[in-house]
Amino acid sequence: MCDLHDSSAKDIEIVTDMAREYVLHYGFEPELGFISYKNVRSESSNALMEESMRKVTKRCFQHTCELVKTHIDVIHN
């Protein structure tokens, strides 16, 4: 149901940018704390930030898949 295709590339790019802002600019990832990391460039910080971005996008993807499954009848009508 929630498969990714070649046409998903732009969507993935947009989601990645949104996750980056969510984590780095707004500081909304609990593991990193409510701190803006927009100008932080250390190797260890980058790895932690990338992992946080992966977690955010994974949670959002799973939530979106659940919404689609729950409301599939509405989508097809």
Tab-separated table of C-alpha atoms in Angstrom:
chain	number	residue	atom	x	y	z
A	1	MET	CA	0.000	0.000	0.000
A	2	CYS	CA	2.676	2.527	0.962
A	3	ASP	CA	5.304	1.795	-1.640
A	4	LEU	CA	7.775	4.336	-2.908
A	5	HIS	CA	8.226	4.809	-6.643
A	6	ASP	CA	10.514	6.791	-8.911
A	7	SER	CA	7.901	9.541	-8.950
A	8	SER	CA	8.329	9.846	-5.173
A	9	ALA	CA	11.784	11.430	-5.511
A	10	LYS	CA	10.548	15.034	-5.312
A	11	ASP	CA	8.267	14.190	-2.376
A	12	ILE	CA	11.189	12.589	-0.541
A	13	GLU	CA	13.293	15.687	-1.191
A	14	ILE	CA	10.551	17.930	0.222
A	15	VAL	CA	10.048	15.712	3.279
A	16	THR	CA	13.795	15.645	3.906
A	17	ASP	CA	13.927	19.445	3.807
A	18	MET	CA	10.977	19.651	6.196
A	19	ALA	CA	12.563	17.144	8.599
A	20	ARG	CA	15.827	19.090	8.479
A	21	GLU	CA	14.025	22.298	9.457
A	22	TYR	CA	12.030	20.474	12.143
A	23	VAL	CA	15.174	19.035	13.736
A	24	LEU	CA	17.863	21.630	13.032
A	25	HIS	CA	16.075	24.954	12.963
A	26	TYR	CA	13.114	24.511	15.292
A	27	GLY	CA	14.742	22.032	17.698
A	28	PHE	CA	11.653	19.823	17.941
A	29	GLU	CA	13.436	16.494	18.351
A	30	PRO	CA	13.502	15.451	22.041
A	31	GLU	CA	16.837	13.625	21.791
A	32	LEU	CA	18.579	16.795	20.643
A	33	GLY	CA	16.652	19.148	22.879
A	34	PHE	CA	15.013	22.427	22.049
A	35	ILE	CA	18.120	23.961	20.516
A	36	SER	CA	18.680	25.251	16.997
A	37	TYR	CA	21.451	23.252	15.321
A	38	LYS	CA	21.285	25.134	12.039
A	39	ASN	CA	24.907	26.353	12.254
A	40	VAL	CA	26.440	23.308	13.979
A	41	ARG	CA	28.828	21.418	11.705
A	42	SER	CA	30.712	18.860	13.818
A	43	GLU	CA	30.899	15.285	12.564
A	44	SER	CA	29.319	13.787	15.683
A	45	SER	CA	26.521	16.366	15.690
A	46	ASN	CA	25.841	15.757	12.009
A	47	ALA	CA	25.463	12.014	12.603
A	48	LEU	CA	23.057	12.619	15.487
A	49	MET	CA	21.060	15.133	13.464
A	50	GLU	CA	20.820	12.788	10.470
A	51	GLU	CA	19.586	9.979	12.707
A	52	SER	CA	16.987	12.317	14.209
A	53	MET	CA	15.863	13.326	10.721
A	54	ARG	CA	15.510	9.641	9.782
A	55	LYS	CA	13.362	9.043	12.860
A	56	VAL	CA	11.135	12.016	12.065
A	57	THR	CA	10.613	10.963	8.456
A	58	LYS	CA	9.987	7.338	9.461
A	59	ARG	CA	7.355	8.360	12.024
A	60	CYS	CA	5.659	10.631	9.496
A	61	PHE	CA	5.729	7.960	6.789
A	62	GLN	CA	4.211	5.363	9.127
A	63	HIS	CA	1.530	7.806	10.269
A	64	THR	CA	0.698	8.695	6.665
A	65	CYS	CA	0.421	5.016	5.701
A	66	GLU	CA	-1.958	4.425	8.602
A	67	LEU	CA	-4.086	7.398	7.561
A	68	VAL	CA	-4.268	6.111	3.989
A	69	LYS	CA	-5.205	2.599	5.146
A	70	THR	CA	-7.849	3.928	7.522
A	71	HIS	CA	-9.442	6.205	4.926
A	72	ILE	CA	-8.856	4.225	1.726
A	73	ASP	CA	-12.588	4.154	0.963
A	74	VAL	CA	-12.743	7.960	1.035
A	75	ILE	CA	-9.687	8.191	-1.218
A	76	HIS	CA	-11.278	5.946	-3.850
A	77	ASN	CA	-14.611	7.792	-3.883
